[in-house]
mmCIF file of C-alpha atoms in Angstrom:
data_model
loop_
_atom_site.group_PDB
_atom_site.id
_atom_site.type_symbol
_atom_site.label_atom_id
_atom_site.label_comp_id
_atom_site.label_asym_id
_atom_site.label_seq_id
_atom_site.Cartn_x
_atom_site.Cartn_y
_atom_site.Cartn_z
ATOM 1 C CA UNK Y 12 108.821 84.844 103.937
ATOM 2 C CA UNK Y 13 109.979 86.194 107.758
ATOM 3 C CA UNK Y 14 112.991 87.334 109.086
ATOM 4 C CA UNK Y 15 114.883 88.854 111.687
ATOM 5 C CA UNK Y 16 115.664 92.577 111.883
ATOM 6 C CA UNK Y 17 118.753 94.612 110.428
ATOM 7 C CA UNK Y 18 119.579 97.881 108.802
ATOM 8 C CA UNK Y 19 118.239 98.062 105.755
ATOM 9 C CA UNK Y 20 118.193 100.836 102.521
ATOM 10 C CA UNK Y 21 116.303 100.533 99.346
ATOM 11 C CA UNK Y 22 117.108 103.083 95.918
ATOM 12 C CA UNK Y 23 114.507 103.107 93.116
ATOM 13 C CA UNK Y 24 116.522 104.902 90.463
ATOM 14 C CA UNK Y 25 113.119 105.563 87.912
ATOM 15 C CA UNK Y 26 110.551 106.500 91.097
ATOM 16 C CA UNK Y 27 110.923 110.013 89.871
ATOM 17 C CA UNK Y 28 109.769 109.345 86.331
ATOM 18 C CA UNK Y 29 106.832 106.785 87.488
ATOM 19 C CA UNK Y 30 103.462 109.083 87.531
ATOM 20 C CA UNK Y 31 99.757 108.240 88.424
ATOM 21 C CA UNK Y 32 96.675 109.895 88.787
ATOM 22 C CA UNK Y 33 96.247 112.646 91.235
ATOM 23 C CA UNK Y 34 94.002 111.608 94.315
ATOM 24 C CA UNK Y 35 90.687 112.305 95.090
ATOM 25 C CA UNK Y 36 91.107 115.495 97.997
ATOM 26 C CA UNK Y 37 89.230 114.992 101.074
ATOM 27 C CA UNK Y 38 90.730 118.739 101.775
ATOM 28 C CA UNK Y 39 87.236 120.507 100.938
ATOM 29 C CA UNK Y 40 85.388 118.293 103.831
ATOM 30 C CA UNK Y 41 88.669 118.550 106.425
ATOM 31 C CA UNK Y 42 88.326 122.909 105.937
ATOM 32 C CA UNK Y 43 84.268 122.153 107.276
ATOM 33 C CA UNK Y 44 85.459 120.529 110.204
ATOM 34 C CA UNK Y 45 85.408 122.846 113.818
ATOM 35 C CA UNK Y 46 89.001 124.244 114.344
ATOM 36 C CA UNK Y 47 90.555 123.090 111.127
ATOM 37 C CA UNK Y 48 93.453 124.522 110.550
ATOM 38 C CA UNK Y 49 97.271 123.131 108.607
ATOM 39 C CA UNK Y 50 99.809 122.041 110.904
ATOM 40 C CA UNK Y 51 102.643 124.312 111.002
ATOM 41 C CA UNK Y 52 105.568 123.296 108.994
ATOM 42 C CA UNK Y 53 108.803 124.584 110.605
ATOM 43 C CA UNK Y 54 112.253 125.796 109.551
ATOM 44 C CA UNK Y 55 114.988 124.112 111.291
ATOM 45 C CA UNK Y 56 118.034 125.567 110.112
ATOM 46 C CA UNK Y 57 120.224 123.866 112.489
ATOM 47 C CA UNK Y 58 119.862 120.384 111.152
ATOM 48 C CA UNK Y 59 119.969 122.247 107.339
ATOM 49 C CA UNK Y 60 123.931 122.741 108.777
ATOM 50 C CA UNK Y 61 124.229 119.401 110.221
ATOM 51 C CA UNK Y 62 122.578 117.627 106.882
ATOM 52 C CA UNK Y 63 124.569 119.699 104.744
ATOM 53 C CA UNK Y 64 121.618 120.722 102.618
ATOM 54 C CA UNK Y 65 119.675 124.267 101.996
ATOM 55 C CA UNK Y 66 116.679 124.264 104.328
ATOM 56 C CA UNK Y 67 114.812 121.474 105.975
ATOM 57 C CA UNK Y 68 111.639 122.242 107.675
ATOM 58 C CA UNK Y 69 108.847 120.007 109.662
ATOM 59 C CA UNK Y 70 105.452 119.198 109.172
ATOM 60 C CA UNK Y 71 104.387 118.832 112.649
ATOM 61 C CA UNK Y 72 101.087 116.886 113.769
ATOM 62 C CA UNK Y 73 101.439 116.674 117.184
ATOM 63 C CA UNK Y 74 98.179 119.214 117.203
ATOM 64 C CA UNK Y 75 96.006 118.071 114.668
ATOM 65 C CA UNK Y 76 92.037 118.809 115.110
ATOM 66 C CA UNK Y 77 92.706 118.735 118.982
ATOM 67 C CA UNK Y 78 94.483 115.022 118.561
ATOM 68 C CA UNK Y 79 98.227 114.251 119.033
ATOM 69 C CA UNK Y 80 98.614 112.472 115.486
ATOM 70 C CA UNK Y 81 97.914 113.148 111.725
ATOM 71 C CA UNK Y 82 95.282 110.150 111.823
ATOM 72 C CA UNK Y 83 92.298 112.053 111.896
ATOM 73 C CA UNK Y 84 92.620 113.152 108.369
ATOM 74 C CA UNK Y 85 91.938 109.465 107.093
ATOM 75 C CA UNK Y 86 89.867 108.315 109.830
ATOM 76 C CA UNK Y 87 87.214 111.408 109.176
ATOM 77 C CA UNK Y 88 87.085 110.895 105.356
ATOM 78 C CA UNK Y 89 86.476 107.534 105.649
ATOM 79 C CA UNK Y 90 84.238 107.172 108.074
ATOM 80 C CA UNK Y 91 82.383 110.317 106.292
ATOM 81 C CA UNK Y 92 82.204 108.529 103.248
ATOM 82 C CA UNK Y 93 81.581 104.564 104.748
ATOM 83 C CA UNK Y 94 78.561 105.959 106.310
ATOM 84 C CA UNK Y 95 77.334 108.472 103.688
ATOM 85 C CA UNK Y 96 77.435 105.179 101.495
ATOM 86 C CA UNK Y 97 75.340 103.189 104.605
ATOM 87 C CA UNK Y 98 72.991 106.352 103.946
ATOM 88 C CA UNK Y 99 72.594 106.965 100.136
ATOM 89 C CA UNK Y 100 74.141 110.202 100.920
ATOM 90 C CA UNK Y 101 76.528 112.462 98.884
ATOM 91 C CA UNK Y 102 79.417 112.444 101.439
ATOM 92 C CA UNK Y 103 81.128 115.436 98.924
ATOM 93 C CA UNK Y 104 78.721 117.851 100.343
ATOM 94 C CA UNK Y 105 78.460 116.834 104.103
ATOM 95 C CA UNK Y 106 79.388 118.092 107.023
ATOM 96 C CA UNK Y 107 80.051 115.570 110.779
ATOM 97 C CA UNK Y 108 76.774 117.542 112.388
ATOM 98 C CA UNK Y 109 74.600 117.230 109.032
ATOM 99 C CA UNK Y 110 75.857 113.220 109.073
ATOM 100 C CA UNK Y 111 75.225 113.422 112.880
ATOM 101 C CA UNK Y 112 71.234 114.705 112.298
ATOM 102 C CA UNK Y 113 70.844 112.158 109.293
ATOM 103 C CA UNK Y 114 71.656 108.971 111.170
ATOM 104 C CA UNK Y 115 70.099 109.909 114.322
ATOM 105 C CA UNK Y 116 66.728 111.033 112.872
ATOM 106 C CA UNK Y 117 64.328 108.511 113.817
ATOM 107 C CA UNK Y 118 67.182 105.933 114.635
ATOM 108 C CA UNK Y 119 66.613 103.638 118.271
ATOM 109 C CA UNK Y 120 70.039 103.692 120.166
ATOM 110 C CA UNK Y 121 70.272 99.709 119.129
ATOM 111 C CA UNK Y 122 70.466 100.492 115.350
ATOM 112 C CA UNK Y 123 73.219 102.886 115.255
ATOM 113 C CA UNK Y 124 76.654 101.671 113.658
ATOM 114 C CA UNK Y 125 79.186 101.051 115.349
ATOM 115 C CA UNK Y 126 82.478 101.772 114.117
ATOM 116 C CA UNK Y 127 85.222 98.607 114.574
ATOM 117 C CA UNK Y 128 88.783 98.985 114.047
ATOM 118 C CA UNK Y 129 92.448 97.701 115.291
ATOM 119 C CA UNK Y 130 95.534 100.117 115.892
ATOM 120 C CA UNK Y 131 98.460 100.349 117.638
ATOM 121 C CA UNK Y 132 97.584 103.541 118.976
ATOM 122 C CA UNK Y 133 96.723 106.738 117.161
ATOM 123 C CA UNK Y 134 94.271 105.668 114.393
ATOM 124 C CA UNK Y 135 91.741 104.046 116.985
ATOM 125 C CA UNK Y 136 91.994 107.156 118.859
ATOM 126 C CA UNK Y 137 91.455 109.316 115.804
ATOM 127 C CA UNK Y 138 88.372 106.477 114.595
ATOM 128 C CA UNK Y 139 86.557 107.067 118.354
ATOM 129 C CA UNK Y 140 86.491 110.492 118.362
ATOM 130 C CA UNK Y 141 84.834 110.344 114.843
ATOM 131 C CA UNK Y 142 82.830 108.170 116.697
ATOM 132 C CA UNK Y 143 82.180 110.605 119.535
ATOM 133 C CA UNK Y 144 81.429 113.474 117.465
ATOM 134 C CA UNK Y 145 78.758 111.682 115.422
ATOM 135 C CA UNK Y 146 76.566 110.168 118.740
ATOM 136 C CA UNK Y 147 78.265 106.407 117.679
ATOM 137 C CA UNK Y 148 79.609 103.541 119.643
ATOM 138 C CA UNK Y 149 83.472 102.634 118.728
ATOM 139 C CA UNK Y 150 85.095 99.337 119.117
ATOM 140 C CA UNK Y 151 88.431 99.024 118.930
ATOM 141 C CA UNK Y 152 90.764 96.365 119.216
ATOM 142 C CA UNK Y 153 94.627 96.499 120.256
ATOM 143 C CA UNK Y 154 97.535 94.131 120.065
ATOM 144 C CA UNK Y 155 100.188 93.528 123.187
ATOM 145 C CA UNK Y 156 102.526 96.337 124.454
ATOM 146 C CA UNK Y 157 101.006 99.177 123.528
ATOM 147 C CA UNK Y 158 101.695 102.152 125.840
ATOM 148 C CA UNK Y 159 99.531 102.844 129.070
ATOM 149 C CA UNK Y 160 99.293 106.260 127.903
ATOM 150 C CA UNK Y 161 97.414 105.056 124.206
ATOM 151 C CA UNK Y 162 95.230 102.680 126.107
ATOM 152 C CA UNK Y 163 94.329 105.394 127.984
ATOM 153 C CA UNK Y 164 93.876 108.284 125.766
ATOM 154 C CA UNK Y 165 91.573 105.507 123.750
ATOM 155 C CA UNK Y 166 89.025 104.898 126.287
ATOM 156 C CA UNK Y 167 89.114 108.576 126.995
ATOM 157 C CA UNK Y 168 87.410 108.864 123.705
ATOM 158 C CA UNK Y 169 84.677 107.086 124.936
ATOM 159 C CA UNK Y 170 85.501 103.635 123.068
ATOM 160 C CA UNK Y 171 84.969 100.044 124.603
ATOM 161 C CA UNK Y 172 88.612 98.397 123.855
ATOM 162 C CA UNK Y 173 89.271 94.989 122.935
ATOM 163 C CA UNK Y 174 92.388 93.763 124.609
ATOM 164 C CA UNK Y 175 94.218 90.901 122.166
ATOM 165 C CA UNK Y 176 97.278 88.534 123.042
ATOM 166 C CA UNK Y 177 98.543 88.793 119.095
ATOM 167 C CA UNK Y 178 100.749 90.814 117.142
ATOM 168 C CA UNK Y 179 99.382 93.609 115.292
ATOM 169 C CA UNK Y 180 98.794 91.641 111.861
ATOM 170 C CA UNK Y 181 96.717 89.287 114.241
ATOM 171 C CA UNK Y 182 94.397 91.892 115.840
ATOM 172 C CA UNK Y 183 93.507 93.035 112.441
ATOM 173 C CA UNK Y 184 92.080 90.026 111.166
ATOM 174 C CA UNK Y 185 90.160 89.148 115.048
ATOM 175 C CA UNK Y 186 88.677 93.200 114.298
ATOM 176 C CA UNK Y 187 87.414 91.991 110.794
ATOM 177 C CA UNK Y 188 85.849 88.690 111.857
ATOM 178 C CA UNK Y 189 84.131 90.692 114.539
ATOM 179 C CA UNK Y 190 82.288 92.218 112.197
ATOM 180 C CA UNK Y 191 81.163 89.233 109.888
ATOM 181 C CA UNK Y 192 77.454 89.171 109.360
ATOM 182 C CA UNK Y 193 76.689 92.302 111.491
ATOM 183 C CA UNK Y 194 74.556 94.889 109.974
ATOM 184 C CA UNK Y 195 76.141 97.723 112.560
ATOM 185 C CA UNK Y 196 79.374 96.927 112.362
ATOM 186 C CA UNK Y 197 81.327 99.686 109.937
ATOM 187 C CA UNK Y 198 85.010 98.332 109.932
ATOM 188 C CA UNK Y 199 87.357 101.234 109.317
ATOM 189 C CA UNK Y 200 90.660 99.318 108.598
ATOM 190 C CA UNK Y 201 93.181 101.569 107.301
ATOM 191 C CA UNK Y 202 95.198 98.504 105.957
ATOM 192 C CA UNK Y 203 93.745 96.748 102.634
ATOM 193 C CA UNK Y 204 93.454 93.351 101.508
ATOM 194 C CA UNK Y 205 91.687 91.437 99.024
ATOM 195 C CA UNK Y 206 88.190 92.617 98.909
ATOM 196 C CA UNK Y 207 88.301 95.128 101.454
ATOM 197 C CA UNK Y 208 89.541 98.466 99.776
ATOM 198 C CA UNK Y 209 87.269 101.287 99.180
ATOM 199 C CA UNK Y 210 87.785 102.181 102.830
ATOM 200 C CA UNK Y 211 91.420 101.714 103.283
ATOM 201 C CA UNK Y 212 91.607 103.776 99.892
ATOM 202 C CA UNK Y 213 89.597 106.596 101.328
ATOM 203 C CA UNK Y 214 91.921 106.854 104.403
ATOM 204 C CA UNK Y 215 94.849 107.547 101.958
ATOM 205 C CA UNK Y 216 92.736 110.150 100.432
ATOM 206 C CA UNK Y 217 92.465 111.880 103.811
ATOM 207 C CA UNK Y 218 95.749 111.729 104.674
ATOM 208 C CA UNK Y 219 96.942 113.831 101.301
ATOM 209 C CA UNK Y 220 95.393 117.255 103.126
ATOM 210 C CA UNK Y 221 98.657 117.019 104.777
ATOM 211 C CA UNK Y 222 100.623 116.844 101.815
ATOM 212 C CA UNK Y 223 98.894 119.551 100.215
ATOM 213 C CA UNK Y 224 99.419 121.522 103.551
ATOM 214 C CA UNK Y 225 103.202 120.925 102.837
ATOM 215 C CA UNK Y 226 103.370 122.594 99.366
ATOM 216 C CA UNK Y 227 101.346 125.226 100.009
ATOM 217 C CA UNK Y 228 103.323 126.227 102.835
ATOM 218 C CA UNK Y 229 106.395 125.904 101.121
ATOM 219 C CA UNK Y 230 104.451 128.413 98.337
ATOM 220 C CA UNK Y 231 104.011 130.804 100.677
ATOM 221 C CA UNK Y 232 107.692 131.139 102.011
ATOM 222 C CA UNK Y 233 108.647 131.325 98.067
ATOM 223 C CA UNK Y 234 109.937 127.387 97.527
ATOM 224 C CA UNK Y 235 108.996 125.968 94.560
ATOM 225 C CA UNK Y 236 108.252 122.677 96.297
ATOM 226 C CA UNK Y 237 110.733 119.984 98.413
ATOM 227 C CA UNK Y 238 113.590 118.141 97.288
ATOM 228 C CA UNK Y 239 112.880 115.518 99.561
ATOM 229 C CA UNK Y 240 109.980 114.128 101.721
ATOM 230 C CA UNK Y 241 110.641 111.939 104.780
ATOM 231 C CA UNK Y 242 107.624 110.379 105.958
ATOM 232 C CA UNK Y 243 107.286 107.122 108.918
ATOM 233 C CA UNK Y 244 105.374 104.391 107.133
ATOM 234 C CA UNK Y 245 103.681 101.043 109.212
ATOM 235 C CA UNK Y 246 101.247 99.253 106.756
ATOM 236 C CA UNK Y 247 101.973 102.099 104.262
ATOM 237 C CA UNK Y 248 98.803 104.383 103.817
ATOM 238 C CA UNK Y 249 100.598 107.441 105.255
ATOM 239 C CA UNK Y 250 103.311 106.513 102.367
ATOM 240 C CA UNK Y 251 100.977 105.214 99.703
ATOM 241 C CA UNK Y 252 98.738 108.921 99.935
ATOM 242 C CA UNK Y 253 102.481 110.357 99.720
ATOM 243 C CA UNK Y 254 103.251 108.952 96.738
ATOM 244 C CA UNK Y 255 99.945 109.334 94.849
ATOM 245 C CA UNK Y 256 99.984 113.025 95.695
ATOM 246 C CA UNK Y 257 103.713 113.597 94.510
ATOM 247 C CA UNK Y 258 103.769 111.455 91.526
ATOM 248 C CA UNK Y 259 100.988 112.937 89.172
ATOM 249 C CA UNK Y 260 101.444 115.287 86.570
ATOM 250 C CA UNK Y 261 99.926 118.588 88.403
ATOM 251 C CA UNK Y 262 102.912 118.116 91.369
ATOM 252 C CA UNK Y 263 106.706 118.414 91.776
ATOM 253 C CA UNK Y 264 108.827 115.081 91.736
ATOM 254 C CA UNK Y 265 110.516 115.325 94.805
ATOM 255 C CA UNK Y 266 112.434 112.217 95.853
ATOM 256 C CA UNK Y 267 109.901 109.985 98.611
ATOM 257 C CA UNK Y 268 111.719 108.269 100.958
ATOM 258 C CA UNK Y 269 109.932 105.694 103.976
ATOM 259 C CA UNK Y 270 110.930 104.978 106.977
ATOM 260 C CA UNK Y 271 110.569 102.248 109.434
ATOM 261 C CA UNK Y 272 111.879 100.447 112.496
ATOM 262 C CA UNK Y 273 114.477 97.914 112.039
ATOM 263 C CA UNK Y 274 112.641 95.354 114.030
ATOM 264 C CA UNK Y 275 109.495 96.304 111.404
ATOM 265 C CA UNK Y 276 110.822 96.677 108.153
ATOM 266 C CA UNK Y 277 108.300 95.092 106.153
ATOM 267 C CA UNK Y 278 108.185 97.999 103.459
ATOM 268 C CA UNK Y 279 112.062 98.096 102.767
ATOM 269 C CA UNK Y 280 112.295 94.079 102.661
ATOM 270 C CA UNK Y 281 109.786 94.115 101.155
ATOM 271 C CA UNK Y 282 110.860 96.318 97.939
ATOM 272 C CA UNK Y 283 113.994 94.900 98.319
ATOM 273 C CA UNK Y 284 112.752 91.563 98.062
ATOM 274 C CA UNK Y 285 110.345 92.987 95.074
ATOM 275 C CA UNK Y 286 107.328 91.543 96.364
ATOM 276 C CA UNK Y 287 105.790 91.830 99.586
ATOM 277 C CA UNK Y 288 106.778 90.301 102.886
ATOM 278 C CA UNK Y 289 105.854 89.393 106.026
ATOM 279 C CA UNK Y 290 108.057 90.022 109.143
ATOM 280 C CA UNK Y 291 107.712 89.112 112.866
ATOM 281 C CA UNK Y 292 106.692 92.108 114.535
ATOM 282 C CA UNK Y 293 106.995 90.531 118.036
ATOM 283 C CA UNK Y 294 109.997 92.359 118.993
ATOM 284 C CA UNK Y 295 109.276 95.453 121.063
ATOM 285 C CA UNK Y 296 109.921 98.936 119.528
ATOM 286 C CA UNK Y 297 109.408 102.396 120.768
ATOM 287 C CA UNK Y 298 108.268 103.216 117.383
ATOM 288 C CA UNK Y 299 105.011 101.564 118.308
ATOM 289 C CA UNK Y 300 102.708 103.179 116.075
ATOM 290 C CA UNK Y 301 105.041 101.666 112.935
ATOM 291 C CA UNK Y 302 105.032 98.183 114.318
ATOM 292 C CA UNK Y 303 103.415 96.396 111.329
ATOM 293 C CA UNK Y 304 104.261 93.409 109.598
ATOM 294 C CA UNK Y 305 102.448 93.475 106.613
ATOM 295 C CA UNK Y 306 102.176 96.002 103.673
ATOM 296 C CA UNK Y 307 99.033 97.061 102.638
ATOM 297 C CA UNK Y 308 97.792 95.349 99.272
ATOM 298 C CA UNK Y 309 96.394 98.735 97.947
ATOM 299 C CA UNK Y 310 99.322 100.811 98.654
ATOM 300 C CA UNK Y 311 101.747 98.102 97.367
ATOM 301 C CA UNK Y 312 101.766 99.030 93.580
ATOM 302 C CA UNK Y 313 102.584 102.299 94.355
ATOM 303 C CA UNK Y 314 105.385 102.008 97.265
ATOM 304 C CA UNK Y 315 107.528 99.539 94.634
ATOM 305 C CA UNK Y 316 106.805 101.816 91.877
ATOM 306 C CA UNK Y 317 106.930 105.368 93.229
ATOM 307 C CA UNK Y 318 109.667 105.398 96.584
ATOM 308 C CA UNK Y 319 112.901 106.309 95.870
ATOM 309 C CA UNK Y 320 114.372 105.439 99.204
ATOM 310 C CA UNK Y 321 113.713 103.152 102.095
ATOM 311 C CA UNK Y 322 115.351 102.996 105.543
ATOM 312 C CA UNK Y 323 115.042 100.991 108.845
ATOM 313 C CA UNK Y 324 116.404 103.171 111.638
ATOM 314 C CA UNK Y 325 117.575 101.547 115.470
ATOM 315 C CA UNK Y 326 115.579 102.214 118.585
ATOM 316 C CA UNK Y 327 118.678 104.169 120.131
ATOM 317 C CA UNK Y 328 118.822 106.258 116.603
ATOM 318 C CA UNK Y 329 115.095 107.565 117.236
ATOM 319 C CA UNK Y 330 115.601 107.968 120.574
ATOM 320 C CA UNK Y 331 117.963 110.660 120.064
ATOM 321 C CA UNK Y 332 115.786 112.147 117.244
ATOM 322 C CA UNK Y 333 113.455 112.733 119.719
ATOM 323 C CA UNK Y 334 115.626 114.405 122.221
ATOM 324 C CA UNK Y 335 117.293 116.607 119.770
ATOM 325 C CA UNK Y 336 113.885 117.667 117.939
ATOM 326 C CA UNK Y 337 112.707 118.535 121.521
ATOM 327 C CA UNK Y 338 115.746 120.465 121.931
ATOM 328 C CA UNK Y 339 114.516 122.512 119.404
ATOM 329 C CA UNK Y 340 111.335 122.982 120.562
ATOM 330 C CA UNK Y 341 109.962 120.079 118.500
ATOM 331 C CA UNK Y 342 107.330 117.842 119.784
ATOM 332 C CA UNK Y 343 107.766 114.885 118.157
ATOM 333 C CA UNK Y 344 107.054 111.085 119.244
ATOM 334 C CA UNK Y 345 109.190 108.319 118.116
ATOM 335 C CA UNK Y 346 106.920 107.429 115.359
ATOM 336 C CA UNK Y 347 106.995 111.270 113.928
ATOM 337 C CA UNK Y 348 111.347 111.485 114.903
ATOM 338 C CA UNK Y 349 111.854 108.673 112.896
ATOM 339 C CA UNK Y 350 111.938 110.353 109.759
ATOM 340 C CA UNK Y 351 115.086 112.292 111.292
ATOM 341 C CA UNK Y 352 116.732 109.381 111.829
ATOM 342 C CA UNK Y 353 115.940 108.201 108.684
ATOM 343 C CA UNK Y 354 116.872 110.943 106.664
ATOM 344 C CA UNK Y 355 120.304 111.439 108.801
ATOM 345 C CA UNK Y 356 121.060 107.162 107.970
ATOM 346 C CA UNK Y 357 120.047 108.077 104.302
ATOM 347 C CA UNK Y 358 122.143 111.413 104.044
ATOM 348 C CA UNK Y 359 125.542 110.050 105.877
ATOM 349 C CA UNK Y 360 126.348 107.949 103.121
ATOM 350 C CA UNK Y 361 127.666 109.773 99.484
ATOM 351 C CA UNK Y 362 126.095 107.130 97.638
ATOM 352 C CA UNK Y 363 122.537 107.614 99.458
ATOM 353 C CA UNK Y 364 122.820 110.880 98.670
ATOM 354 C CA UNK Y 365 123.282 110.514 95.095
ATOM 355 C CA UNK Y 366 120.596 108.194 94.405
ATOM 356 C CA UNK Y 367 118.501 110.964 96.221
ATOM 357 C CA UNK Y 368 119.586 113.697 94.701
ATOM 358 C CA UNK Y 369 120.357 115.445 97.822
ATOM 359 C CA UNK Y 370 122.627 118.568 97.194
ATOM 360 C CA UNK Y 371 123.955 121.428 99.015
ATOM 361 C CA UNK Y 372 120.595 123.395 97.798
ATOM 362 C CA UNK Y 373 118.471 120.731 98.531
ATOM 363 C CA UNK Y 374 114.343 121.422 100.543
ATOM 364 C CA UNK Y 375 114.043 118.534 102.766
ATOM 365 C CA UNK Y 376 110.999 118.245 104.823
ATOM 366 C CA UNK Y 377 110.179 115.650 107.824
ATOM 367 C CA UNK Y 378 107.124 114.276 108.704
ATOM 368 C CA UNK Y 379 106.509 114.146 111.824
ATOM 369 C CA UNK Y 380 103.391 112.458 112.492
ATOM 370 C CA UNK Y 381 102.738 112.545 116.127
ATOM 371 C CA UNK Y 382 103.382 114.214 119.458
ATOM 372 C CA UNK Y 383 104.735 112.740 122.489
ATOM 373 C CA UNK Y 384 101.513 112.892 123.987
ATOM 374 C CA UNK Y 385 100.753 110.313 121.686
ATOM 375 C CA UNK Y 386 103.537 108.074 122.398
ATOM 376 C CA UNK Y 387 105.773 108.760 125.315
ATOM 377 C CA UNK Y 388 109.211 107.950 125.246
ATOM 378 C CA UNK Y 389 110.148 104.887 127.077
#
């Protein structure tokens, strides 16, 4: 199925009772990495007033491991792990400059992998400098319109780019056939499809340090945990590791909701729709980073089973989340202000609110999940 954009909400009365096993925590290898640290998580108590709720704070990863996006905490698990497996080695115990020694030892410059992947922006950034730090060459492949400043900050990683006249969905599948029947080429993919999941599966594992991040954080300034979690979602992984970590039995059940351009909702029409679809991502957005058209097959099962809310916010909507989270001192990208947007499309409506559960008590926490260094406003 395809179709044309619109607003669009989604309300999964039971996600709150739906559970599934916890995830395996790549947060024991992130803490070895050089200048780990959590992202700070920030009280904003003027949009608490404007939401009409108790506190709302946000997870900001415009800093993360000297990158302007959260994407470093899949990429570096997975590629970790994808070459630990290349290696017969425990990937559990290693550190990037023990991996580093192990595949250079005795290695010619022409058998080295080579790490292959397609983004619209921050993840091939995040997948060369993994590159970079362990001595490898990087690939990576990109679809039309993404910003100058991306491009840039890509090659600046030391990466060859691969330049593509396709939509997003497209560059994917030219990055995996690039790779067919070489014995360097490591894709790192962090979208899944039929037999290609252990890696896409890893990056969600990664990316659940920064949910853990959030409740201990919370912890220590005495909350219990959130009422709500706001987080941007493309394919879905960022989502997917989301709901995995919240909906097992050792968590809280706060309500999850996604959120996504208009012109890219393929996660809300998706559950709407109850099975997945495909939309045209050929319209431009400034949310470039969540321009996908296709939700991951691994995360699937748990987006329809586990989100209580989905949202498609307008270009002009996250424009002005941007501007007003700078205002406070916020450095958020449209792709990380998105979830304000969501949550205020989500919150102005009584209904919304119920099937959330949102109350005048109510923890709500944003996701932001890059800087504007990142993604510059346009």
């Amino acid at each position: 199925m395809r179709s044309t954009h619109t607003a669009y909400w989604y309300a999964n009365p039971d996600a709150r009772r739906w559970q599934t096993a916890a995830p395996a925590s790549a947060l024991p290898f992130h803490r070895t990495l050089a200048g780990y640290s959590a992202t700070p998580l920030t009280e904003l108590p003027s949009l608490a007033t404007e939401l009409g709720v108790g506190r709302v704070f946000l997870k900001d990863e415009s800093n993360r491991l000297g990158l302007p996006a959260f994407k470093i905490l899949g990429a570096s698990w997975a590629v970790c792990r994808a070459l630990c497996e290349r290696q017969g080695l425990d990937a559990g115990t290693m550190t990037v400059p023990e991996l580093r020694g192990h595949l250079h030892s005795g290695a010619d410059a022409g058998s080295l992998p080579v790490l292959v992947t397609a983004t619209d922006g921050n993840h091939g950034r995040a997948v060369s400098r993994m590159a970079a730090l362990l001595g490898l060459s990087a690939r990576i492949y990109i679809p039309n319109g993404l910003s100058a400043a991306a491009v840039d900050a890509i090659r600046g990683e030391g990466a060859e780019l691969v330049e593509v006249d396709a939509i997003y969905d497209d560059v994917v599948a030219a990055a995996a056939a690039s790779t067919a029947g070489s014995g360097r080429d490591v894709l790192i993919q962090d979208t899944a499809w039929a037999g290609y999941t252990d890696i896409p599966r890893w990056i969600v594992d990664g990316y659940t340090t920064l949910f853990a991040e959030i409740d201990g954080s919370l912890a220590q300034s005495g909350h219990a945990g959130a009422d709500l979690v706001a987080c941007p979602v493309g394919v879905g992984s960022l989502a997917h590791a989301m709901v995995d970590h919240y909906r097992n039995p050792g968590t809280s059940a706060p309500s999850l909701l996604s959120v996504e351009p208009e012109t890219a909702a393929c996660i809300a029409q998706s559950l709407r729709a109850g099975e997945p679809v495909v939309v045209d991502t050929s319209f431009p957005t400034i949310m470039s980073g969540l321009n996908c058209g296709t939700p991951s097959e691994l995360g699937w099962p748990s987006l329809l089973a586990g989100l209580d809310g989905a949202v498609s916010v307008s270009e002009e909507d996250c424009r002005q989340a941007v501007l007003d989270l700078g205002d406070l001192g916020q450095d958020a990208g449209p792709c990380g202000a998105s979830t304000l947007a969501g949550v205020r499309a989500a919150l102005a409506d009584s209904e919304r609110r119920r099937q959330l559960g949102i109350t005048q008590d109510s923890v709500i926490v944003l996701v932001s999940t890059e800087g504007l260094a990142a993604n510059p406003l346009r």
